mmCIF file of C-alpha atoms and ligand atoms in Angstrom:
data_model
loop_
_atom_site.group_PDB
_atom_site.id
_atom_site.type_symbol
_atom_site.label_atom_id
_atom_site.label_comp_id
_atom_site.label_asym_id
_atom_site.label_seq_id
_atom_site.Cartn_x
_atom_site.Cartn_y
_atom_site.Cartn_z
ATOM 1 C CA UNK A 1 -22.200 4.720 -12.999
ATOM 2 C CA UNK A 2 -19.565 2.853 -11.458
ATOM 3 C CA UNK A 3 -16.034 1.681 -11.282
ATOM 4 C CA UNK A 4 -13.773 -0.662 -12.986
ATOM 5 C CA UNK A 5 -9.822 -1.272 -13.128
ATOM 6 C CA UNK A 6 -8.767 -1.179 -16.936
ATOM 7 C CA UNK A 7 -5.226 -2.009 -15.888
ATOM 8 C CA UNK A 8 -2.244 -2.151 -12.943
ATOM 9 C CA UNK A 9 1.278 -1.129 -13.461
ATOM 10 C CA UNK A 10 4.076 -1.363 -10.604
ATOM 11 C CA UNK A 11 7.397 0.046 -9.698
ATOM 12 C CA UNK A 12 10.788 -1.228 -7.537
ATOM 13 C CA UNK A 13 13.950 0.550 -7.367
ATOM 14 C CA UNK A 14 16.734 -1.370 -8.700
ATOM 15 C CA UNK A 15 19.379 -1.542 -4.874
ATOM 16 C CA UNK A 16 17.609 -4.368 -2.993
ATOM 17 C CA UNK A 17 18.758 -4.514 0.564
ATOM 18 C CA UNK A 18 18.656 -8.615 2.040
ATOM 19 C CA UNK A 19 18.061 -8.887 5.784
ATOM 20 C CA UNK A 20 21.837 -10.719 5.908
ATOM 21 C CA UNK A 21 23.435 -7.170 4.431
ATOM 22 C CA UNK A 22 21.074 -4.839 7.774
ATOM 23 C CA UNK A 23 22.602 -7.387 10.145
ATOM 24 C CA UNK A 24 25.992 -6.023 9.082
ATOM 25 C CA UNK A 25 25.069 -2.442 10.694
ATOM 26 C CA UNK A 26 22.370 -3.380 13.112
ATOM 27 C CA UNK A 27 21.939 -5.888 15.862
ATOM 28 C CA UNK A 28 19.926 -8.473 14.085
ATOM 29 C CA UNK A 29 19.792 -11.752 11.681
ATOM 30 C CA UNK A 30 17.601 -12.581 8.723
ATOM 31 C CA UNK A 31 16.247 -15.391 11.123
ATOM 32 C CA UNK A 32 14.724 -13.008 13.284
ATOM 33 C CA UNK A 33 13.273 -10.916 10.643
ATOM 34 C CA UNK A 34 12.090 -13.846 8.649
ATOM 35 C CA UNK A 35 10.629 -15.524 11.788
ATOM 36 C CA UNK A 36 8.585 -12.547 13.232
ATOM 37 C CA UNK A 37 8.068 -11.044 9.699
ATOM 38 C CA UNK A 38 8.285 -12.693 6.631
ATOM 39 C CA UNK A 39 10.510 -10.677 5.328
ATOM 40 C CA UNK A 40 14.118 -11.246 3.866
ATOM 41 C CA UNK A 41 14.770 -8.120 1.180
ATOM 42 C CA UNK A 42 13.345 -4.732 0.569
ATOM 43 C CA UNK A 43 13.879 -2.395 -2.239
ATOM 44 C CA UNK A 44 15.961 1.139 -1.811
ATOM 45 C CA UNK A 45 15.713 3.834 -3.691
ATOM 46 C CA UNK A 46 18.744 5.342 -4.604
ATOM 47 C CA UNK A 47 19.020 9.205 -3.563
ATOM 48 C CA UNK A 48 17.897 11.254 -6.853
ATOM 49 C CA UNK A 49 15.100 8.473 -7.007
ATOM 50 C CA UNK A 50 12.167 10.229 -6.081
ATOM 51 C CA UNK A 51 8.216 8.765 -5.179
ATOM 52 C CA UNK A 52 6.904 10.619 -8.458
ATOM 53 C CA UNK A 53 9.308 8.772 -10.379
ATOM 54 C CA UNK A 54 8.569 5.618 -9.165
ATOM 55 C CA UNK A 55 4.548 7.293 -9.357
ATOM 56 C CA UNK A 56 5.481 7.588 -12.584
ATOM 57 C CA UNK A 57 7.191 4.370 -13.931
ATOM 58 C CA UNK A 58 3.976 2.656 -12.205
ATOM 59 C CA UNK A 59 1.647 4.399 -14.194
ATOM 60 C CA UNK A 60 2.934 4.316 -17.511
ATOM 61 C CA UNK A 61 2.687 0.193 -17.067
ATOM 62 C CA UNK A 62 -0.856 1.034 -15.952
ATOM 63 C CA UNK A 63 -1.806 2.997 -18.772
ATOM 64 C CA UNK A 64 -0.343 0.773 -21.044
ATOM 65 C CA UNK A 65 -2.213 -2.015 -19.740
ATOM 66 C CA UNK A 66 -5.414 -0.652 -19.977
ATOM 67 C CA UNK A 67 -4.291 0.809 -23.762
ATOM 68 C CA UNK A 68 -4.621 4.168 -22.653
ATOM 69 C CA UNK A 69 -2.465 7.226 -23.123
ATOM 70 C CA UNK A 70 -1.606 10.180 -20.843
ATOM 71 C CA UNK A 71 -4.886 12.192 -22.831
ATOM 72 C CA UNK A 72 -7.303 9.848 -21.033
ATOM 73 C CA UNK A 73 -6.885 10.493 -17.682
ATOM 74 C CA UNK A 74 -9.061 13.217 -15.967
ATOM 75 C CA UNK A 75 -8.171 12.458 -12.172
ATOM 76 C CA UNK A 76 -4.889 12.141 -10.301
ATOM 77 C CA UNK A 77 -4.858 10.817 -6.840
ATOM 78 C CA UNK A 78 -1.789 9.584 -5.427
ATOM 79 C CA UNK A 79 -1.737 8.123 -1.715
ATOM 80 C CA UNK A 80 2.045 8.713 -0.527
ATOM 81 C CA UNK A 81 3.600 9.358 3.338
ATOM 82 C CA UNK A 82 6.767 10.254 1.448
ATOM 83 C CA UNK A 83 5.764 13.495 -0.643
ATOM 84 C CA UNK A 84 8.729 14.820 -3.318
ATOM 85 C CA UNK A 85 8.058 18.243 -1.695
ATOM 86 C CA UNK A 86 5.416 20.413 0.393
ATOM 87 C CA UNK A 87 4.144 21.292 -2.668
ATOM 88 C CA UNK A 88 3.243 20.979 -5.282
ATOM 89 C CA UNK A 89 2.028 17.929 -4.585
ATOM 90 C CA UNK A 90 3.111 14.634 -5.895
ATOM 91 C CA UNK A 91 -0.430 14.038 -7.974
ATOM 92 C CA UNK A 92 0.589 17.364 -9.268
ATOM 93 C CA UNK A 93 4.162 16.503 -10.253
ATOM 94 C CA UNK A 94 3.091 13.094 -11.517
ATOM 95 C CA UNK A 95 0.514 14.751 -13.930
ATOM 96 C CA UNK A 96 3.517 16.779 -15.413
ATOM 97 C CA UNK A 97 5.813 14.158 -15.378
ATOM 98 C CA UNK A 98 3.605 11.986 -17.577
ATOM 99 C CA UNK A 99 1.915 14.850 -19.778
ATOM 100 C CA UNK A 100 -1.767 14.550 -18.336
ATOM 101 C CA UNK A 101 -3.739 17.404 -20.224
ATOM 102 C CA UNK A 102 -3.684 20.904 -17.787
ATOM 103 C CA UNK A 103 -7.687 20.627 -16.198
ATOM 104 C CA UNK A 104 -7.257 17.140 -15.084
ATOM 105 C CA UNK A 105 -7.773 16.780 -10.983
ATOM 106 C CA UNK A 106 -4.619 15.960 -9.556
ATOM 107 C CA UNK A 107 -4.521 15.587 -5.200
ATOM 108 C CA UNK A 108 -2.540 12.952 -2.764
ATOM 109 C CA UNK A 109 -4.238 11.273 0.000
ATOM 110 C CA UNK A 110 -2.215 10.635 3.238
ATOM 111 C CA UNK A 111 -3.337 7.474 5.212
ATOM 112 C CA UNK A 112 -0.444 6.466 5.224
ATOM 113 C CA UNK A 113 -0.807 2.375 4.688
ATOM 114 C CA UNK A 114 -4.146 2.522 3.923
ATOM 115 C CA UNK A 115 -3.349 5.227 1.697
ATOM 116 C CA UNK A 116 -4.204 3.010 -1.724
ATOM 117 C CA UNK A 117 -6.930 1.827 -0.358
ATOM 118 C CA UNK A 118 -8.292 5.095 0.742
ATOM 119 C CA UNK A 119 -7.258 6.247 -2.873
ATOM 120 C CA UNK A 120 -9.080 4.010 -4.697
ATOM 121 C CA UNK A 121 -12.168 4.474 -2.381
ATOM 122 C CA UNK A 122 -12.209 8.044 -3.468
ATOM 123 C CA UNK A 123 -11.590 7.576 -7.310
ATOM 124 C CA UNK A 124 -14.397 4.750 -7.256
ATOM 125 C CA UNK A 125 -16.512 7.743 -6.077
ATOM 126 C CA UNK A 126 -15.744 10.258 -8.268
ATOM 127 C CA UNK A 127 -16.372 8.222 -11.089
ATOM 128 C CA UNK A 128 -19.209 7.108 -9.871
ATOM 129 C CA UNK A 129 -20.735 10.842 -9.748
ATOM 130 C CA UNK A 130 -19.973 10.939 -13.483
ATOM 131 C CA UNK A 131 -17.788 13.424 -13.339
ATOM 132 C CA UNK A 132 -14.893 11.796 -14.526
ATOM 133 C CA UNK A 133 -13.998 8.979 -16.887
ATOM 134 C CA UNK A 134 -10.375 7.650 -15.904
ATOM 135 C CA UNK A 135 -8.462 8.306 -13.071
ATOM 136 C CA UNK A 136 -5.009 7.141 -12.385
ATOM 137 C CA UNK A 137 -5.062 5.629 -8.636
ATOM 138 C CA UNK A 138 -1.365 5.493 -7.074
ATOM 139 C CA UNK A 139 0.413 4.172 -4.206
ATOM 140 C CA UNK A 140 4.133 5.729 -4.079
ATOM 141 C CA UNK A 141 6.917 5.630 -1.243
ATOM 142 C CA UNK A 142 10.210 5.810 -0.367
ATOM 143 C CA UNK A 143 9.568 5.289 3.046
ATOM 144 C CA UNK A 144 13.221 4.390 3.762
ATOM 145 C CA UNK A 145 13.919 8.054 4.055
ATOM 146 C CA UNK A 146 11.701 8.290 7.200
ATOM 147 C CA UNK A 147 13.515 5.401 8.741
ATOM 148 C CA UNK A 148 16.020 5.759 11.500
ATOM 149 C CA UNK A 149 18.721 3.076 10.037
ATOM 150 C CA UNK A 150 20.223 2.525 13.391
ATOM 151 C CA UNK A 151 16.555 1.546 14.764
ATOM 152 C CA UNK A 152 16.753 -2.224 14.220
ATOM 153 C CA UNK A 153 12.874 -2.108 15.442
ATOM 154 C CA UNK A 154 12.095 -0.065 12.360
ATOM 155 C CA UNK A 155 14.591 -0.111 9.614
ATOM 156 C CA UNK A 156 14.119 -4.404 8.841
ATOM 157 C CA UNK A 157 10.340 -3.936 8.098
ATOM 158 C CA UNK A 158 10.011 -1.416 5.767
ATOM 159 C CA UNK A 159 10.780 -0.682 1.768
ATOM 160 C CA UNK A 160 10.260 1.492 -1.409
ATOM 161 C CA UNK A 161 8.417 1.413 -4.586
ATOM 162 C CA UNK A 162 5.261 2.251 -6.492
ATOM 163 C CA UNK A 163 1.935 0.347 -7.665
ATOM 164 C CA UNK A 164 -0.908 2.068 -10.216
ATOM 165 C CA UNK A 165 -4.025 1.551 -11.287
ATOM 166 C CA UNK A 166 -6.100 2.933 -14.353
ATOM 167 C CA UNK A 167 -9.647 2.510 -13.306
ATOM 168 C CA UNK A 168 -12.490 3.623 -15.787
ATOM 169 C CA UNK A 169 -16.075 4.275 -15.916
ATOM 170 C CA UNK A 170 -18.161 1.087 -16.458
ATOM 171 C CA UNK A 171 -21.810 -0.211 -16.374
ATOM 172 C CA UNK A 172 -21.229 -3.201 -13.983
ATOM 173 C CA UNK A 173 -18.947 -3.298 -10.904
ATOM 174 C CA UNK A 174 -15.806 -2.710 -10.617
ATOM 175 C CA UNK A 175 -15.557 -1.762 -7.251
ATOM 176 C CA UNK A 176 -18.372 -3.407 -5.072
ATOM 177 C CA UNK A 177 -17.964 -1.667 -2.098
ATOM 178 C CA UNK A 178 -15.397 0.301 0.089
ATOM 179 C CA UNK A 179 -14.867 0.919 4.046
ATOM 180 C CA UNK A 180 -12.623 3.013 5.474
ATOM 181 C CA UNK A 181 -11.913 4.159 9.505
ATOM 182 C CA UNK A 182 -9.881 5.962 11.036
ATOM 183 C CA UNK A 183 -9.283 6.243 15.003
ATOM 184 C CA UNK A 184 -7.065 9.082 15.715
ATOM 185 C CA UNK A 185 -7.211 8.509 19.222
ATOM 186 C CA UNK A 186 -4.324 5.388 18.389
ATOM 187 C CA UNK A 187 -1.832 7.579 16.199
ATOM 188 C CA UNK A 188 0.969 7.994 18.743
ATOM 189 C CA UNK A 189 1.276 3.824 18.564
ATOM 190 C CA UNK A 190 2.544 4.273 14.682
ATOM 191 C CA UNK A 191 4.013 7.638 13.751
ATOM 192 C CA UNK A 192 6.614 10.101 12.291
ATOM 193 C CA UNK A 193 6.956 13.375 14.136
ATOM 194 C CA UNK A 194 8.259 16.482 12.160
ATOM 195 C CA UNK A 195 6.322 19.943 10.955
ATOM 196 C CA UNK A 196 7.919 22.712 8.853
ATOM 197 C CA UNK A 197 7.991 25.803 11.286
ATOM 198 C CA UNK A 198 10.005 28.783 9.465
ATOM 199 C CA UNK A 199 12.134 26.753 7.503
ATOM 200 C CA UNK A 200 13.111 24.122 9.279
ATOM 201 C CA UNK A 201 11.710 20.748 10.539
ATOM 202 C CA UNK A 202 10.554 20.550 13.851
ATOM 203 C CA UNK A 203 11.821 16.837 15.433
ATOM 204 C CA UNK A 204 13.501 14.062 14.598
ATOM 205 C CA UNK A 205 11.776 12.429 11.336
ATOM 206 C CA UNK A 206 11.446 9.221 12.189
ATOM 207 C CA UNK A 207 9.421 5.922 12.351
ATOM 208 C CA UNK A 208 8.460 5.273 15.752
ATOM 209 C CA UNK A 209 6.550 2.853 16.088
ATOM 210 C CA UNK A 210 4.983 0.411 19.559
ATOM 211 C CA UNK A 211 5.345 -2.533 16.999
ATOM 212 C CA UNK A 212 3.201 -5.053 18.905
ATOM 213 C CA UNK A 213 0.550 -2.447 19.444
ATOM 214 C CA UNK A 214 0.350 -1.978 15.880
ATOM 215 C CA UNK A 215 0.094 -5.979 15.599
ATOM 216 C CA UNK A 216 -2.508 -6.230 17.858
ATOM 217 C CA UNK A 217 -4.612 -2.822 16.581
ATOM 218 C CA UNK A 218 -3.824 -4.834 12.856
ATOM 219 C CA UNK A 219 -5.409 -8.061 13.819
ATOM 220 C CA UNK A 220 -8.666 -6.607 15.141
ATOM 221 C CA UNK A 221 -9.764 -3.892 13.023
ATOM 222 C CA UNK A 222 -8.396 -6.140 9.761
ATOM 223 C CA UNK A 223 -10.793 -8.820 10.991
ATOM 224 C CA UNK A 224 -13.772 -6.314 11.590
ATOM 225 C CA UNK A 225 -13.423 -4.646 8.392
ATOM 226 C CA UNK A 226 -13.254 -7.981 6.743
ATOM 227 C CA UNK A 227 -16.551 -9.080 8.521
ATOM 228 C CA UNK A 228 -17.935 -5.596 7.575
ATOM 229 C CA UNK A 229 -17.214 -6.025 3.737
ATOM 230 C CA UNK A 230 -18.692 -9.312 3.477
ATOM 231 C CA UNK A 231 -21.662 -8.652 5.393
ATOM 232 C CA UNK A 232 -22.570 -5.293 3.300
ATOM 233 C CA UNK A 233 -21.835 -7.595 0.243
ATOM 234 C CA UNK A 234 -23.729 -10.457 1.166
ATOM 235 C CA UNK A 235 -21.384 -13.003 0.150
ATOM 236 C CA UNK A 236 -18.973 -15.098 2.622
ATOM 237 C CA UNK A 237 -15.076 -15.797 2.568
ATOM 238 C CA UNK A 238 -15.460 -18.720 -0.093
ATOM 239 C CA UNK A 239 -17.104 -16.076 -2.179
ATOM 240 C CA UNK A 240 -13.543 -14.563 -2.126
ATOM 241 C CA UNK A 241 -10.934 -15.599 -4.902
ATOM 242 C CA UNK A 242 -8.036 -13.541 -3.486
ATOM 243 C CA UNK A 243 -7.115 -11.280 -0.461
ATOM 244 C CA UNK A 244 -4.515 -8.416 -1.603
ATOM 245 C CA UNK A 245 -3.422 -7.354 2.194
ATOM 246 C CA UNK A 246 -1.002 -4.887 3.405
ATOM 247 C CA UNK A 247 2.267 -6.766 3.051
ATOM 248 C CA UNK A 248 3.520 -5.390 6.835
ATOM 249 C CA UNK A 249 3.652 -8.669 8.425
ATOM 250 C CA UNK A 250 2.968 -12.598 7.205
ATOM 251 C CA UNK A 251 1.152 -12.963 10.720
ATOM 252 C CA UNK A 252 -0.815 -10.222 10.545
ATOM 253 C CA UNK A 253 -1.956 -11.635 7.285
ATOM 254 C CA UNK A 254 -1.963 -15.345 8.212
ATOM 255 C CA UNK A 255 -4.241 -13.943 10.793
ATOM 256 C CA UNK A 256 -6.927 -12.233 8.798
ATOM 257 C CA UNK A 257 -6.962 -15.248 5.640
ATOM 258 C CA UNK A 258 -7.689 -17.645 8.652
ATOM 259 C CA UNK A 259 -11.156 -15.388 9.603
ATOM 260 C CA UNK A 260 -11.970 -15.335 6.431
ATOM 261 C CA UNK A 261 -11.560 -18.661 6.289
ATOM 262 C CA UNK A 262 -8.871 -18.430 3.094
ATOM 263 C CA UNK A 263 -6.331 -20.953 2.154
ATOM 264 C CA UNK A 264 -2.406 -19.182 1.923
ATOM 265 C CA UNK A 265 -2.827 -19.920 -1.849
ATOM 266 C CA UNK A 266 -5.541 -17.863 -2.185
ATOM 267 C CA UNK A 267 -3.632 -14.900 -0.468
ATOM 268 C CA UNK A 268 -1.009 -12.808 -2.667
ATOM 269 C CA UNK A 269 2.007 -12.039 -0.788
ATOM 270 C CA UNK A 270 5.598 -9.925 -1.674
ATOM 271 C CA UNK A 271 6.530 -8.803 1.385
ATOM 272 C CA UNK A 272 8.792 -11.409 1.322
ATOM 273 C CA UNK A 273 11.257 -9.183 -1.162
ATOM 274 C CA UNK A 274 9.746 -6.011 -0.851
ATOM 275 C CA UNK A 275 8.926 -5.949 2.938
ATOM 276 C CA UNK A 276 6.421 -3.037 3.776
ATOM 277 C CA UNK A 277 6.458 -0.577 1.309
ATOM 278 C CA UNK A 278 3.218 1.192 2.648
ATOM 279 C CA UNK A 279 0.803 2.942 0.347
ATOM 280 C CA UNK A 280 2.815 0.775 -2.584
ATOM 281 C CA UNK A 281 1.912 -2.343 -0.842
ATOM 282 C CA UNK A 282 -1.300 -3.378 -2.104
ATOM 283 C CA UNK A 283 -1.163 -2.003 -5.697
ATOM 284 C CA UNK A 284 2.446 -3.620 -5.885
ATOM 285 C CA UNK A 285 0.814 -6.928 -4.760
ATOM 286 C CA UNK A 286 -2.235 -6.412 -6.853
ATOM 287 C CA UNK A 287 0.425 -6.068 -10.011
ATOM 288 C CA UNK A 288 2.268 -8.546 -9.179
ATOM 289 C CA UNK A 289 -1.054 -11.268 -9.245
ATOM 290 C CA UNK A 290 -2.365 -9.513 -12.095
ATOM 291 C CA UNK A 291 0.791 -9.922 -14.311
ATOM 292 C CA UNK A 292 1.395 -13.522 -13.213
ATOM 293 C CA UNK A 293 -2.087 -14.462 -14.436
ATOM 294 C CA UNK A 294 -3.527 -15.394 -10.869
ATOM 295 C CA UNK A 295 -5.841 -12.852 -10.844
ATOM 296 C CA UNK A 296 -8.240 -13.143 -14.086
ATOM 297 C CA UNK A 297 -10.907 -10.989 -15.403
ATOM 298 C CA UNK A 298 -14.408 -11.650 -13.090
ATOM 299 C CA UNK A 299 -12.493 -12.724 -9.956
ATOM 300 C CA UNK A 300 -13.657 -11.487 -6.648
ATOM 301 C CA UNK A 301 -10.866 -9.650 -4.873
ATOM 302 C CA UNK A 302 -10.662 -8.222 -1.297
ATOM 303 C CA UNK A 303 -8.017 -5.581 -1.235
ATOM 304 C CA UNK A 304 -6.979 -4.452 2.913
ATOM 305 C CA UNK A 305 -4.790 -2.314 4.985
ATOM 306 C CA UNK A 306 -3.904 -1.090 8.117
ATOM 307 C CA UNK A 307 -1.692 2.147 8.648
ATOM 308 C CA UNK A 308 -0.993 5.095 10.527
ATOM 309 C CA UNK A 309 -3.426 7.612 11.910
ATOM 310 C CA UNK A 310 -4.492 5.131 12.871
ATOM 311 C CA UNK A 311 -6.429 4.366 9.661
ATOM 312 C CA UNK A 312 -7.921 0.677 7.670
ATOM 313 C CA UNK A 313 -10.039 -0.101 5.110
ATOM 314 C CA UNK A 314 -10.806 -2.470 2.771
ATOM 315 C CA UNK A 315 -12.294 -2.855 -1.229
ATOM 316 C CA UNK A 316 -13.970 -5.464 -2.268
ATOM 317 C CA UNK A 317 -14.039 -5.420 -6.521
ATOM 318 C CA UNK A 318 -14.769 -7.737 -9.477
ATOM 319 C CA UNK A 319 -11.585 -7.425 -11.470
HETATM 320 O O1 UT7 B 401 1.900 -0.901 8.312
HETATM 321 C C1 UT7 B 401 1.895 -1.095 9.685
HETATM 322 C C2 UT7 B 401 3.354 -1.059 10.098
HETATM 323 N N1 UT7 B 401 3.737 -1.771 11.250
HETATM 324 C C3 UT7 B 401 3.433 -3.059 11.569
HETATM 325 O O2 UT7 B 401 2.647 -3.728 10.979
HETATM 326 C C4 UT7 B 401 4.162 -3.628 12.736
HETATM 327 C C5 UT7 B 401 3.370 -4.636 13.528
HETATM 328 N N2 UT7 B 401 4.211 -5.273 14.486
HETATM 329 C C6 UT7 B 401 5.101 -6.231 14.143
HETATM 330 O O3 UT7 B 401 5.199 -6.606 13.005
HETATM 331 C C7 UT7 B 401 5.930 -6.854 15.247
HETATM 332 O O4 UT7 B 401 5.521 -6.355 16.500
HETATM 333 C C8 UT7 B 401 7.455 -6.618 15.069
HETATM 334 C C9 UT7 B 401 7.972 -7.410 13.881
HETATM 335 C C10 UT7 B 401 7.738 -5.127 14.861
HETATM 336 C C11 UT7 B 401 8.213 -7.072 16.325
HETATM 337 O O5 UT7 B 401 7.955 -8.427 16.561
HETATM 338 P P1 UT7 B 401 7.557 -8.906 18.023
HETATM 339 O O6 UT7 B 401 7.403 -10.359 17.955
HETATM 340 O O7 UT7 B 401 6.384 -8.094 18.491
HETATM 341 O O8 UT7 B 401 8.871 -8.545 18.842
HETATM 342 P P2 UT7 B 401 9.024 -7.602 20.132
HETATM 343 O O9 UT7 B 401 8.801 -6.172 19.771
HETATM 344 O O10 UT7 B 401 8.235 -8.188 21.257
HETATM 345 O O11 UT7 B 401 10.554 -7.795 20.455
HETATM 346 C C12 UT7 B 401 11.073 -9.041 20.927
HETATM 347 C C13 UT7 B 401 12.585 -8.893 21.120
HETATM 348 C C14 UT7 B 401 12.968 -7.641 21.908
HETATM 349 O O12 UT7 B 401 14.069 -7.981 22.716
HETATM 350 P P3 UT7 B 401 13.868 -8.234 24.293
HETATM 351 O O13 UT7 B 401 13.305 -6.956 24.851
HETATM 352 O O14 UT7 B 401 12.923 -9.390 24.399
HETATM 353 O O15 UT7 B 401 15.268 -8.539 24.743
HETATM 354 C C15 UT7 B 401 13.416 -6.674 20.837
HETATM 355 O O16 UT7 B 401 14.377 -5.746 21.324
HETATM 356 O O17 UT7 B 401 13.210 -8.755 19.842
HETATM 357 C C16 UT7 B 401 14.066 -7.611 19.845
HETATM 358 N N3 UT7 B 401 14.122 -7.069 18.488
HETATM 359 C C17 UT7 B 401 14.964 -7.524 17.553
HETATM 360 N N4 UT7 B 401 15.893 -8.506 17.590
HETATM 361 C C18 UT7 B 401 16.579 -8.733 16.444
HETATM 362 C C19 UT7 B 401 13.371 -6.073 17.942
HETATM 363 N N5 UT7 B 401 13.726 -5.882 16.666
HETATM 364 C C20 UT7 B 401 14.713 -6.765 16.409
HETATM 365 C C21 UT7 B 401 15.472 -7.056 15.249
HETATM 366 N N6 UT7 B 401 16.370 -8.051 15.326
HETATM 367 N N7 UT7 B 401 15.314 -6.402 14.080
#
């Protein structure tokens, strides 16, 4: 058995912050930002707004994309850095939120911005056991909770939102193949301190974050897992139709199209308004491609990401 996606959905909250409107309270300019980023806007989501909801606006687009209803959907797994709550968990609160049938699996996956891709590794696999039929695959954050807005380091790159998949059970691929490292040995380069202890949390909770570490850590394990893909597909870059990277950095992703040997219109960005919305980032960018008729049925996509832990991975599918 394998994998297939039956249909994408996405999510932004409504407040979009420009770089020009951050310069007013930090030290900074939308030059600099746009120069060493790419980015001039992110989305915010307004206080009461709340990842499941944006979880949740994502996946009824999904659903109704792939012409399914709530009743369909046997697995839950949402990849999120940004929980509602300890628990339950967001897949938990999602499946209430949108009426999936009690017995359905419902769990969120934390790797950070790899978290979609981890996500959808795991769903591909569970369907492929047979044990389930359709799973609704999700990528939520509102990361700009965790960000220290006086930190002009931190608080220009980052933004909220949500992207979804529905992806079913299918006789052909679907997902070809998926990859995904960790190295917890890096995690203090990218990280947010902070653990309940009686009540309370423990440290500052916080993005902190040795950006050009995290540049350089990007570049090289984006490029081997790239290689890695190919190779256990047998095909080569010009086999590839579109990269869907992690939107953290237009440099970082110049960098990895160039090894693969891709063109820039062959590489779907939105960083460029939604800066780096983390697990959101490559469903939102798959979405976005999908809706805007780039991405057609039988294309080869490679779907990436780099993140915290540290953690990467990459899918490569047939849409
Ligand atoms: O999902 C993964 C998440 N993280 C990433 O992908 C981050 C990867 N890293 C990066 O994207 C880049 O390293 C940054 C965009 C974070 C920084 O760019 P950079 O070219 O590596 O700049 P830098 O850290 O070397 O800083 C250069 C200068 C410094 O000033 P001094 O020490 O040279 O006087 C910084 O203090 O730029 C200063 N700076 C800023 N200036 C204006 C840092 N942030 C800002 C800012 N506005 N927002």
């Amino acid at each position: 058995m394998y994998s297939r996606i039956l249909g994408t959905g996405s999510a932004l909250p409504q407040r979009q912050v420009r770089n020009a409107e951050l310069a007013t309270q930090v030290e900074t300019s939308d030059e600099w930002v746009f120069e060493r980023t790419g980015i001039r806007a992110r989305h915010v989501a307004a206080p009461e707004e709340m990842t499941s909801d944006l979880a949740a606006q994502a996946s009824r687009a999904a659903l109704r994309a792939a012409g399914l209803c709530a009743d369909d959907i046997d697995l839950i797994v949402v990849a999120t850095t940004t929980p509602d709550m300890v628990f339950p968990s967001t897949a938990c609160i999602l499946q209430r939120k949108l009426g999936v049938p009690e017995g359905a699996a419902a769990f969120d996956v934390q790797a950070v911005c790899s978290g979609f891709v981890y996500a959808l590794a795991i769903a591909d696999k569970f369907i492929a056991s047979g044990q389930h039929r359709h799973a609704l695959v999700v990528g939520a954050e509102v990361f700009s909770r965790l960000l220290d807005w006086s930190d002009r380091r931190t608080c220009v790159l980052f933004g909220d939102g949500g992207g979804a998949v529905v992806l079913g059970a299918a006789a052909e691929p679907g997902i070809r193949s998926s990859h995904l490292h960790a190295a917890g040995g890096q995690g203090d380069i990218l990280r947010v301190q902070g653990a309940p202890t009686s009540g309370h949390l423990a440290d500052a909770v916080f993005v902190e974050m040795d950006g050009q570490a995290v540049f350089r850590f990007a570049v090289r394990v984006l490029e081997q897992v790239c290689k890695e893909t190919l190779q256990a597909n047998n095909i080569s870059g010009a086999d590839i139709d579109w990269l869907v990277p992690h939107q953290a950095n237009i440099r970082i992703i110049q960098a990895t199209a160039r090894k693969l040997g891709l063109p820039p219109e062959r590489v779907v960005t939105t960083l460029e308004d939604q800066g780096n919305t983390s697990a959101a980032s490559v469903p939102l960018a798959l979405d976005a491609a999908v809706r805007d008729g780039r991405i057609q049925r039988g294309h080869t996509v490679l779907l990436e990401a780099v993140g915290g832990g540290m953690t990467w991975g990459s899918v490569l599918l047939t849409y």
